[in-house]
Coordinates of C-alpha atoms in Angstrom, one line a residue:
Chain A
M1 CA 123.6 -64.1 171.9
R2 CA 119.9 -64.6 172.7
D3 CA 120.4 -68.4 172.5
R4 CA 123.2 -68.2 175.0
H5 CA 121.0 -66.2 177.3
A6 CA 118.2 -68.6 177.0
L7 CA 120.5 -71.5 177.7
L8 CA 122.0 -70.0 180.8
H9 CA 118.6 -69.1 182.3
R10 CA 117.4 -72.7 181.9
K11 CA 116.6 -74.7 185.0
I12 CA 117.8 -78.2 185.5
T13 CA 116.3 -80.8 187.8
V14 CA 118.4 -83.3 189.7
F15 CA 116.9 -85.8 192.1
G16 CA 113.8 -83.7 192.3
S17 CA 115.5 -80.4 193.1
T18 CA 115.6 -77.6 190.6
Y19 CA 118.8 -75.6 190.0
R20 CA 119.7 -72.7 187.8
L21 CA 122.0 -73.9 185.0
E22 CA 124.1 -70.8 185.0
E23 CA 124.7 -71.0 188.8
T24 CA 125.5 -74.7 188.5
L25 CA 128.0 -74.1 185.8
W26 CA 129.7 -71.3 187.7
S27 CA 129.9 -73.4 190.8
Y28 CA 131.7 -76.2 189.1
I29 CA 134.1 -73.7 187.4
L30 CA 134.9 -72.2 190.8
L31 CA 135.3 -75.7 192.3
M32 CA 137.3 -77.1 189.4
P33 CA 140.9 -76.5 190.8
S34 CA 140.0 -78.1 194.1
I35 CA 138.2 -81.0 192.5
L36 CA 141.2 -81.6 190.2
V37 CA 143.8 -81.5 193.0
F38 CA 141.8 -83.6 195.4
S39 CA 141.0 -86.2 192.6
V40 CA 144.6 -86.6 191.5
F41 CA 146.4 -86.3 194.8
T42 CA 143.9 -87.7 197.3
F43 CA 140.9 -89.6 196.0
M44 CA 142.8 -91.5 193.3
P45 CA 145.8 -92.3 195.5
V46 CA 143.5 -93.7 198.2
I47 CA 142.2 -96.3 195.7
Y48 CA 145.6 -96.8 194.1
S49 CA 147.1 -97.4 197.5
A50 CA 144.5 -100.1 198.2
W51 CA 145.2 -101.7 194.9
L52 CA 149.0 -101.5 195.5
S53 CA 148.5 -103.1 199.0
L54 CA 147.2 -106.2 197.2
H55 CA 150.1 -106.6 194.9
R56 CA 153.8 -107.2 195.0
W57 CA 155.0 -104.0 193.5
N58 CA 158.6 -102.9 193.7
L59 CA 159.8 -99.7 192.1
M60 CA 162.9 -101.3 190.8
D61 CA 161.3 -104.5 189.6
P62 CA 158.8 -104.2 186.7
T63 CA 157.0 -107.5 187.4
T64 CA 153.8 -106.9 189.3
A65 CA 151.8 -109.8 190.8
F66 CA 148.5 -110.0 192.6
V67 CA 149.2 -111.4 196.0
G68 CA 145.8 -111.0 197.8
I69 CA 146.1 -110.0 201.4
S70 CA 149.5 -111.6 201.9
N71 CA 151.1 -108.2 202.3
Y72 CA 148.8 -107.5 205.2
I73 CA 149.5 -110.9 206.7
S74 CA 153.3 -110.6 206.4
T75 CA 153.2 -107.1 207.8
L76 CA 151.2 -108.2 210.8
G77 CA 153.5 -111.2 211.3
S78 CA 156.8 -109.3 210.9
P79 CA 158.7 -109.0 214.2
D80 CA 160.0 -105.6 213.0
F81 CA 156.5 -104.3 212.4
R82 CA 155.4 -105.6 215.8
Q83 CA 158.3 -103.8 217.4
A84 CA 157.4 -100.6 215.6
F85 CA 153.8 -101.0 216.8
W86 CA 154.9 -101.3 220.4
N87 CA 157.3 -98.5 220.1
T88 CA 154.5 -96.3 218.7
L89 CA 152.3 -97.3 221.6
Y90 CA 155.1 -96.5 224.0
Y91 CA 155.4 -93.1 222.4
S92 CA 151.6 -92.5 222.6
L93 CA 151.4 -93.5 226.2
G94 CA 154.5 -91.5 227.0
T95 CA 153.4 -88.3 225.4
I96 CA 149.6 -88.1 225.6
P97 CA 148.7 -88.5 229.4
A98 CA 151.6 -86.3 230.5
G99 CA 151.2 -83.8 227.8
T100 CA 147.5 -83.4 228.4
V101 CA 147.6 -83.2 232.2
L102 CA 150.5 -80.7 232.1
A103 CA 148.7 -78.6 229.6
L104 CA 145.5 -78.6 231.6
V105 CA 147.3 -77.5 234.8
I106 CA 149.1 -74.7 233.0
A107 CA 145.9 -73.6 231.2
I108 CA 144.0 -73.5 234.5
L109 CA 146.8 -71.5 236.1
L110 CA 146.8 -69.1 233.2
N111 CA 143.0 -68.7 233.4
Q112 CA 143.2 -67.4 237.0
K113 CA 143.3 -63.7 235.8
I114 CA 146.7 -63.1 237.3
G115 CA 148.0 -60.9 234.5
G116 CA 150.6 -61.6 231.8
L117 CA 148.4 -64.1 230.0
S118 CA 149.5 -63.1 226.5
F119 CA 153.2 -63.1 227.5
Y120 CA 153.0 -66.6 229.0
R121 CA 151.0 -67.9 226.1
T122 CA 153.6 -66.7 223.7
V123 CA 156.4 -68.3 225.7
Y124 CA 154.6 -71.7 225.9
F125 CA 153.5 -71.5 222.2
L126 CA 157.0 -70.8 220.8
P127 CA 158.0 -74.5 220.3
V128 CA 154.7 -75.2 218.4
V129 CA 155.6 -72.9 215.5
T130 CA 159.2 -73.8 215.4
S131 CA 160.3 -76.4 212.8
M132 CA 160.6 -79.9 214.1
V133 CA 164.0 -80.3 212.4
A134 CA 165.5 -77.3 214.0
V135 CA 164.1 -78.2 217.4
S136 CA 165.4 -81.8 217.0
A137 CA 168.9 -80.4 216.2
V138 CA 168.8 -78.3 219.4
W139 CA 167.6 -81.2 221.5
M140 CA 170.3 -83.6 220.0
W141 CA 172.8 -81.1 221.3
I142 CA 171.1 -80.9 224.7
Y143 CA 171.2 -84.7 224.9
H144 CA 174.8 -84.8 223.7
P145 CA 176.7 -87.3 226.1
T146 CA 179.9 -85.2 226.4
Y147 CA 179.1 -81.6 225.5
G148 CA 175.4 -81.4 226.4
P149 CA 174.0 -79.3 229.3
L150 CA 171.8 -82.2 230.5
N151 CA 174.8 -84.4 231.5
S152 CA 176.5 -81.5 233.2
L153 CA 173.4 -80.9 235.2
L154 CA 173.5 -84.5 236.3
D155 CA 177.2 -84.0 237.1
V156 CA 176.3 -81.0 239.3
L157 CA 173.7 -83.1 241.1
G158 CA 176.3 -85.8 241.6
L159 CA 174.5 -88.3 239.3
A160 CA 176.1 -90.6 236.7
P161 CA 176.1 -89.2 233.1
Q162 CA 173.8 -90.9 230.6
K163 CA 174.1 -91.7 226.9
W164 CA 170.5 -90.4 226.2
L165 CA 169.8 -90.8 222.5
R166 CA 172.5 -93.5 222.1
D167 CA 171.1 -95.7 224.9
P168 CA 168.4 -98.1 223.6
K169 CA 166.7 -97.9 227.0
L170 CA 166.5 -94.1 227.0
A171 CA 166.3 -93.0 223.4
M172 CA 162.5 -93.2 223.2
A173 CA 162.1 -91.5 226.5
C174 CA 164.3 -88.6 225.2
I175 CA 162.1 -88.3 222.1
I176 CA 159.0 -88.4 224.3
A177 CA 160.2 -85.6 226.5
M178 CA 161.1 -83.4 223.6
S179 CA 157.8 -84.1 221.9
I180 CA 155.8 -83.1 225.0
W181 CA 157.8 -79.9 225.1
K182 CA 157.1 -79.3 221.4
G183 CA 153.3 -79.9 221.6
L184 CA 152.4 -78.5 225.0
G185 CA 151.6 -75.0 223.9
Y186 CA 149.1 -76.2 221.3
N187 CA 147.1 -78.1 224.0
I188 CA 147.3 -75.1 226.4
V189 CA 145.8 -72.8 223.8
I190 CA 143.0 -75.2 223.1
F191 CA 142.3 -75.8 226.8
L192 CA 142.4 -72.0 227.4
A193 CA 139.7 -71.5 224.7
G194 CA 137.6 -74.2 226.4
L195 CA 138.0 -72.8 229.8
Q196 CA 137.0 -69.3 228.7
N197 CA 133.8 -70.7 227.2
I198 CA 132.6 -71.9 230.6
P199 CA 129.9 -69.5 231.8
A200 CA 130.9 -67.7 235.0
H201 CA 127.5 -68.1 236.6
L202 CA 128.1 -71.9 236.9
Y203 CA 131.0 -71.1 239.3
E204 CA 129.0 -68.5 241.1
A205 CA 126.2 -71.0 241.6
A206 CA 128.6 -73.6 242.9
Q207 CA 130.1 -71.2 245.3
V208 CA 126.7 -70.2 246.6
D209 CA 126.2 -73.9 247.3
G210 CA 129.4 -73.9 249.4
A211 CA 131.6 -75.6 246.9
G212 CA 135.4 -75.3 247.4
K213 CA 138.1 -75.0 244.8
W214 CA 138.4 -78.7 244.3
D215 CA 134.6 -79.2 244.0
C216 CA 134.5 -76.4 241.4
F217 CA 137.2 -78.1 239.4
R218 CA 135.6 -81.6 239.8
Y219 CA 132.0 -80.7 239.2
V220 CA 132.1 -77.6 237.0
T221 CA 135.4 -77.3 235.2
L222 CA 136.0 -81.0 234.3
P223 CA 132.5 -81.7 233.0
M224 CA 132.3 -78.5 231.1
L225 CA 135.7 -79.1 229.6
S226 CA 135.1 -82.7 228.7
P227 CA 134.4 -82.0 224.9
T228 CA 137.8 -80.1 224.8
V229 CA 139.6 -83.0 226.5
L230 CA 138.1 -85.5 224.1
F231 CA 139.1 -83.3 221.1
I232 CA 142.7 -83.0 222.4
L233 CA 142.9 -86.7 223.1
I234 CA 141.6 -87.6 219.6
M235 CA 144.0 -85.2 217.9
A236 CA 146.9 -86.4 220.1
V237 CA 146.3 -90.1 219.3
I238 CA 146.1 -89.4 215.6
G239 CA 149.3 -87.3 215.8
S240 CA 151.2 -89.8 217.9
F241 CA 150.6 -92.6 215.5
Q242 CA 152.0 -90.5 212.7
V243 CA 155.2 -89.4 214.5
F244 CA 158.1 -89.4 212.1
T245 CA 160.2 -86.2 211.8
Q246 CA 161.9 -86.2 215.2
V247 CA 162.7 -89.9 214.9
H248 CA 164.2 -89.5 211.4
V249 CA 166.3 -86.5 212.5
M250 CA 167.4 -87.6 215.9
T251 CA 167.8 -91.4 215.9
Q252 CA 166.9 -92.9 212.5
G253 CA 164.9 -95.5 214.4
G254 CA 167.9 -96.6 216.5
P255 CA 169.7 -97.5 218.6
L256 CA 168.8 -101.2 218.0
G257 CA 165.4 -100.3 216.6
S258 CA 164.3 -98.9 219.9
T259 CA 162.8 -95.8 218.3
T260 CA 161.5 -97.3 215.0
V261 CA 157.9 -96.2 215.0
L262 CA 155.2 -97.3 212.5
V263 CA 155.7 -94.4 210.1
Y264 CA 159.5 -94.8 210.2
Y265 CA 159.0 -98.5 209.5
L266 CA 156.7 -97.6 206.6
Y267 CA 159.2 -95.1 205.3
Q268 CA 162.0 -97.6 205.3
K269 CA 160.0 -100.2 203.4
A270 CA 158.6 -97.7 200.8
F271 CA 161.5 -95.3 200.2
Q272 CA 164.6 -97.2 201.1
R273 CA 163.7 -100.7 200.0
L274 CA 161.1 -99.5 197.5
E275 CA 158.6 -102.2 198.3
M276 CA 155.6 -100.1 197.5
G277 CA 153.0 -102.8 197.7
Y278 CA 154.1 -104.0 201.1
A279 CA 154.4 -100.4 202.4
S280 CA 150.9 -99.6 201.1
A281 CA 149.6 -102.5 203.2
T282 CA 151.4 -101.1 206.2
A283 CA 149.9 -97.6 205.5
Y284 CA 146.4 -99.1 205.4
I285 CA 147.0 -101.0 208.7
L286 CA 148.1 -97.6 210.1
F287 CA 145.0 -96.0 208.8
I288 CA 142.8 -98.7 210.3
C289 CA 144.6 -98.4 213.6
I290 CA 144.0 -94.6 213.7
F291 CA 140.4 -95.0 212.6
C292 CA 139.5 -97.7 215.1
L293 CA 141.2 -95.7 218.0
T294 CA 139.3 -92.6 217.0
I295 CA 136.0 -94.5 216.9
A296 CA 136.8 -96.2 220.2
Q297 CA 137.5 -92.9 221.9
L298 CA 134.2 -91.4 220.6
K299 CA 132.3 -94.5 221.8
L300 CA 133.9 -94.7 225.2
S301 CA 133.5 -91.0 225.8
R302 CA 129.8 -90.9 225.0
K303 CA 128.8 -91.3 228.7
R304 CA 131.5 -89.0 230.0
V305 CA 131.5 -86.1 227.8
H306 CA 128.9 -83.4 228.6
Y307 CA 127.8 -81.0 225.9
L308 CA 126.2 -77.7 226.8
Chain B
M1 CA 143.9 -60.0 250.7
G2 CA 147.2 -61.4 251.9
K3 CA 146.3 -64.9 251.0
K4 CA 145.2 -63.9 247.6
R5 CA 148.4 -62.1 246.8
L6 CA 150.4 -65.1 248.0
E7 CA 148.4 -67.4 245.7
R8 CA 149.0 -65.1 242.7
L9 CA 152.7 -65.0 243.5
A10 CA 152.8 -68.8 243.7
I11 CA 151.1 -69.1 240.3
H12 CA 153.5 -66.7 238.7
L13 CA 156.4 -68.6 240.1
V14 CA 155.1 -71.9 238.7
L15 CA 154.4 -70.3 235.3
V16 CA 157.8 -68.6 235.2
A17 CA 159.6 -71.9 236.1
G18 CA 157.7 -73.7 233.4
G19 CA 158.3 -70.9 230.9
M20 CA 162.0 -71.1 231.6
L21 CA 162.0 -74.8 230.7
M22 CA 160.1 -73.9 227.5
V23 CA 162.6 -71.2 226.5
F24 CA 165.7 -72.9 227.6
P25 CA 166.3 -74.9 224.3
F26 CA 165.9 -71.7 222.4
L27 CA 168.4 -69.9 224.6
W28 CA 170.8 -72.8 224.3
M29 CA 170.4 -72.6 220.5
V30 CA 171.2 -68.9 220.4
S31 CA 174.1 -69.2 222.9
T32 CA 175.7 -72.2 221.1
S33 CA 175.3 -70.5 217.7
L34 CA 177.5 -67.7 219.0
K35 CA 180.2 -69.7 220.6
Y36 CA 183.8 -70.3 219.4
P37 CA 184.5 -73.9 218.6
D38 CA 186.7 -74.4 221.7
E39 CA 183.8 -73.2 223.8
V40 CA 181.4 -75.6 222.2
F41 CA 183.7 -78.5 223.1
S42 CA 184.7 -77.5 226.5
Y43 CA 183.8 -79.8 229.4
P44 CA 181.8 -78.9 231.4
P45 CA 179.8 -77.0 228.8
R46 CA 179.9 -73.2 229.0
W47 CA 176.5 -71.5 229.3
F48 CA 177.4 -68.4 227.4
P49 CA 180.1 -67.5 224.8
S50 CA 182.9 -65.2 226.1
K51 CA 182.0 -62.9 223.3
P52 CA 179.5 -63.4 220.4
N53 CA 181.0 -65.0 217.3
W54 CA 178.8 -63.8 214.5
G55 CA 181.1 -65.5 212.0
N56 CA 179.3 -68.8 212.7
Y57 CA 176.3 -67.6 210.8
I58 CA 178.4 -66.7 207.8
N59 CA 180.3 -70.1 208.0
A60 CA 177.1 -72.0 208.4
W61 CA 175.5 -70.2 205.5
N62 CA 178.5 -71.1 203.3
S63 CA 179.1 -74.7 204.5
A64 CA 176.0 -75.9 202.6
P65 CA 174.0 -74.2 199.9
F66 CA 171.7 -72.6 202.5
G67 CA 171.0 -69.7 200.2
R68 CA 169.5 -72.1 197.7
F69 CA 167.6 -74.0 200.4
F70 CA 166.2 -70.7 201.7
L71 CA 165.1 -69.7 198.2
N72 CA 163.5 -73.1 197.6
S73 CA 161.5 -72.8 200.9
V74 CA 160.4 -69.2 200.2
L75 CA 159.4 -70.2 196.6
T76 CA 157.5 -73.3 197.5
S77 CA 155.8 -72.0 200.6
G78 CA 154.9 -68.8 198.8
A79 CA 153.5 -70.5 195.8
V80 CA 151.4 -73.0 197.8
T81 CA 150.1 -70.1 200.0
L82 CA 149.1 -68.0 197.0
A83 CA 147.5 -71.0 195.2
Q84 CA 145.5 -72.0 198.3
L85 CA 144.2 -68.5 198.7
V86 CA 142.8 -68.7 195.2
T87 CA 141.5 -72.2 195.1
C88 CA 140.1 -72.2 198.7
S89 CA 138.3 -68.9 198.3
T90 CA 136.6 -69.9 195.0
A91 CA 135.6 -73.3 196.3
A92 CA 134.5 -71.9 199.7
F93 CA 132.4 -69.3 197.9
A94 CA 130.6 -72.0 195.9
F95 CA 130.0 -74.1 199.0
A96 CA 128.8 -71.1 201.1
R97 CA 126.8 -69.1 198.6
M98 CA 125.7 -71.1 195.5
R99 CA 123.1 -73.8 194.9
F100 CA 124.2 -76.6 192.6
P101 CA 123.6 -80.4 192.4
G102 CA 126.1 -82.4 194.5
R103 CA 127.0 -79.7 196.8
E104 CA 126.6 -81.6 200.1
A105 CA 128.2 -84.8 198.8
L106 CA 131.2 -82.9 197.5
F107 CA 131.6 -80.9 200.7
V108 CA 131.6 -84.1 202.8
A109 CA 134.1 -85.7 200.4
F110 CA 136.4 -82.7 200.7
L111 CA 136.2 -82.7 204.5
G112 CA 136.6 -86.4 204.6
T113 CA 140.1 -86.0 203.1
M114 CA 141.2 -84.5 206.4
M115 CA 140.6 -87.9 208.1
I116 CA 143.0 -89.8 205.8
P117 CA 146.5 -90.0 207.2
H118 CA 148.9 -88.7 204.5
Q119 CA 150.9 -91.9 204.8
V120 CA 148.2 -93.6 202.8
T121 CA 148.4 -91.2 199.9
M122 CA 152.2 -90.6 200.1
I123 CA 153.2 -93.8 198.3
P124 CA 150.8 -93.6 195.3
N125 CA 151.5 -89.9 195.0
Y126 CA 155.2 -90.6 194.8
I127 CA 154.6 -93.1 192.0
I128 CA 152.2 -90.8 190.2
L129 CA 154.8 -88.0 190.3
S130 CA 157.6 -90.2 189.2
K131 CA 155.5 -91.3 186.2
L132 CA 154.9 -87.6 185.4
G133 CA 158.7 -87.0 185.7
W134 CA 158.1 -84.5 188.4
I135 CA 160.3 -86.0 191.1
D136 CA 163.0 -83.5 192.2
T137 CA 161.2 -80.6 190.6
Y138 CA 159.3 -77.6 192.1
Y139 CA 156.1 -79.1 190.7
A140 CA 156.4 -82.0 193.2
L141 CA 156.8 -79.6 196.1
I142 CA 154.0 -77.3 195.1
V143 CA 151.2 -78.9 193.0
P144 CA 149.9 -81.5 195.4
F145 CA 149.2 -78.8 198.0
T146 CA 147.5 -76.2 195.8
A147 CA 144.1 -77.1 197.3
G148 CA 143.2 -77.9 200.9
A149 CA 140.1 -79.0 202.8
F150 CA 141.2 -77.0 205.9
G151 CA 141.3 -73.7 203.9
I152 CA 138.0 -74.4 202.2
F153 CA 136.3 -75.1 205.5
L154 CA 137.8 -72.1 207.2
L155 CA 136.7 -69.7 204.5
R156 CA 133.3 -71.2 204.0
Q157 CA 132.5 -70.7 207.7
F158 CA 133.6 -67.1 207.4
F159 CA 131.7 -66.5 204.1
L160 CA 128.5 -67.8 205.8
T161 CA 128.7 -64.9 208.4
I162 CA 128.6 -62.2 205.7
P163 CA 125.0 -60.9 205.3
K164 CA 123.1 -62.3 202.4
E165 CA 121.6 -58.9 201.5
L166 CA 124.8 -57.8 200.0
E167 CA 124.7 -60.6 197.5
D168 CA 121.1 -59.9 196.5
A169 CA 121.9 -56.2 195.9
A170 CA 124.9 -57.2 193.8
T171 CA 123.0 -59.8 191.8
I172 CA 120.3 -57.3 191.0
D173 CA 123.0 -55.0 189.7
G174 CA 124.0 -57.8 187.3
C175 CA 127.2 -58.4 189.0
S176 CA 128.7 -61.7 188.0
Y177 CA 129.6 -64.3 190.6
L178 CA 133.3 -63.9 190.1
R179 CA 133.1 -60.1 190.4
F180 CA 131.0 -60.3 193.5
L181 CA 133.5 -62.7 195.0
V182 CA 136.5 -60.5 194.2
S183 CA 135.2 -57.1 194.8
I184 CA 132.9 -57.7 197.8
M185 CA 133.4 -61.0 199.5
L186 CA 137.2 -61.1 199.6
P187 CA 137.8 -57.6 200.9
L188 CA 135.2 -58.3 203.7
S189 CA 137.1 -61.6 204.5
R190 CA 140.5 -60.2 205.1
P191 CA 140.9 -61.6 208.7
A192 CA 140.1 -65.2 207.5
L193 CA 142.2 -64.9 204.4
S194 CA 145.2 -63.7 206.3
A195 CA 144.8 -66.4 208.9
L196 CA 144.7 -69.0 206.1
A197 CA 147.8 -67.4 204.5
L198 CA 149.8 -67.4 207.7
F199 CA 148.8 -70.9 208.6
T200 CA 149.5 -72.3 205.2
F201 CA 152.9 -70.6 204.9
M202 CA 154.0 -71.8 208.3
R203 CA 152.9 -75.4 207.6
E204 CA 154.7 -75.4 204.3
W205 CA 157.8 -73.8 205.6
N206 CA 158.1 -76.4 208.4
S207 CA 157.0 -79.4 206.3
Y208 CA 159.5 -82.2 206.1
T209 CA 158.4 -85.7 205.1
W210 CA 157.1 -84.9 201.6
P211 CA 160.1 -82.6 200.5
L212 CA 162.4 -85.3 202.0
I213 CA 160.8 -88.0 199.8
V214 CA 160.4 -86.1 196.5
T215 CA 163.8 -84.3 196.3
N216 CA 167.1 -86.1 195.7
S217 CA 169.4 -83.4 194.4
T218 CA 171.0 -81.0 196.8
N219 CA 169.8 -78.0 194.8
M220 CA 166.1 -79.0 195.2
R221 CA 166.2 -79.4 199.0
T222 CA 164.1 -77.1 201.1
L223 CA 165.5 -75.5 204.2
Q224 CA 164.2 -78.2 206.6
V225 CA 165.5 -81.1 204.5
G226 CA 168.8 -79.3 203.9
L227 CA 169.2 -78.7 207.6
R228 CA 168.6 -82.4 208.2
F229 CA 171.4 -83.4 205.9
F230 CA 173.6 -80.8 207.4
I231 CA 172.8 -82.4 210.8
S232 CA 173.6 -85.9 209.7
Q233 CA 176.9 -84.8 208.1
E234 CA 178.1 -82.6 210.9
G235 CA 176.0 -83.8 213.8
G236 CA 178.6 -84.7 216.3
N237 CA 181.2 -82.1 215.4
L238 CA 180.1 -78.7 214.6
G239 CA 177.5 -77.7 217.2
H240 CA 178.0 -74.0 216.7
L241 CA 177.4 -74.2 213.0
L242 CA 174.5 -76.6 213.5
M243 CA 172.8 -74.2 215.9
A244 CA 173.5 -71.2 213.6
A245 CA 171.9 -73.1 210.7
S246 CA 168.9 -74.1 212.9
M247 CA 168.5 -70.4 213.8
I248 CA 168.4 -69.6 210.1
A249 CA 165.6 -72.2 209.6
T250 CA 163.7 -70.9 212.6
V251 CA 163.9 -67.1 212.6
P252 CA 161.6 -66.4 209.5
V253 CA 158.7 -68.3 211.1
L254 CA 159.3 -66.8 214.5
I255 CA 159.1 -63.3 212.9
V256 CA 155.8 -64.2 211.3
F257 CA 154.6 -65.6 214.6
F258 CA 155.5 -62.5 216.6
L259 CA 153.8 -60.3 214.0
A260 CA 150.6 -62.2 213.8
Q261 CA 150.3 -64.5 216.8
E262 CA 146.8 -63.3 217.9
Q263 CA 145.4 -64.2 214.5
L264 CA 147.3 -67.4 214.3
I265 CA 146.2 -68.7 217.7
E266 CA 142.7 -67.6 217.1
A267 CA 142.6 -69.5 213.8
M268 CA 144.0 -72.6 215.5
T269 CA 141.5 -72.6 218.3
A270 CA 138.6 -71.9 216.0
T271 CA 139.4 -74.8 213.7
G272 CA 141.4 -77.0 216.0
L273 CA 144.1 -77.6 213.5
K274 CA 147.8 -77.9 214.1
G275 CA 150.7 -77.3 211.7

């Protein structure tokens, strides 16, 4: 008993800092579940995935062969991959600018102290919490060429009906419109939090100087909100490069590959054709894309984002 | 004054118009889920059913094992949420309140996992689980998510706001770390814990890609994956059943949302994380 006590009260020194042995032991006991889960399902897989990406590795075929970077080269050279890349870029450019500007406008309107804020916020936030699968099902029915309300609206307006999700030229636009609707409330809520953090005295000072509404927006709101804008853009780019569920439910990448985005391409390679090595290389390329885009945004924004 | 009121009215008009666009798909889902088949397939489409056909819900529930899907979703989301409450609070406590070698490095490594897109770990995880023989089991749906960087970060930030004097008093009394965590820290952290629970439950309930990959038998599907297969089988034909099934998959989360939206939105804005 006394030995145990003495042991636990011992001090240990690591890299010049002294710690209590008992506290250290307890810390690692408390952290153990998380360390285990992260090691097995995140840290190890990141390395395993890198290893896989350098091999020919098919789940159905036991022969594994080291192939160097040829998985990367054949991914980058594949016309299907390139189409998936452009489709993803199309999706990003379709959803991000429109989704961000719309959300900013609505957030500014909501911030005018006109009453009913929490009611409106609930309404706009509803799609965010709803499952993507259920929402996709509803929108498939809205886009339905014969029985959907969208075509009957066109009919009322005297316009020709469209095939929407079944038209290679329109399918991606349909997914973009639905995705903007789904994500809008999230951006609004983040913008609202940003707007509410802008000190009122800045507006008062601007008004004393004779600034109008537009000047207030241009020279107070926008600069003060720039960190929020940057945050939303970074999250949106990351999210848009990972879009999958709505594509898998609504179009399965079609028609004619027009909605095959990067993650859908990866999914097909990995879980339909079971080419795990090739698909791991694709996953790493995706990772590198996201990483570079995030760094680029942080770099480009350095001069334009104002922190308090 | 007149100009001001006119402006407010204009803002309300714009917000109501936008709000109607936001709500319309939900109304269409409810309306279609209550239609009779001939009303679903009438051209031009009918906006409202002549009288509500509640039988669609019973038919939808019975046309696929939705009872089983529902149970699977409740079970996996519930288990993941409970596990995360335990693992995240113990880990967050260590990071917030204890001194041990490697604390900073470990914290950075944990947070760093949030930057890795899950597509990178998805493939190796699938292989690891298939080697363990876990594919198509509850283990595959639950175990990989029993710890999370987001939860650790959220709780650590909260624990840091609790005054340190409490701890000193407890330590002098010979209170062990675990007892201090359970009897003092956790009760004081109820807002953060319930935010984490809500958040985790909703994310797991709505999660799709992973359950899609690791389940292959009908009986192991979660509600979202089951709904997806129901859509692909009945997609063009049974709009009323499809919408009824979508309602079944949506309503539980909407109830949670209406009960706790303030907390949920606050947690989202504080941490900037999305489902």
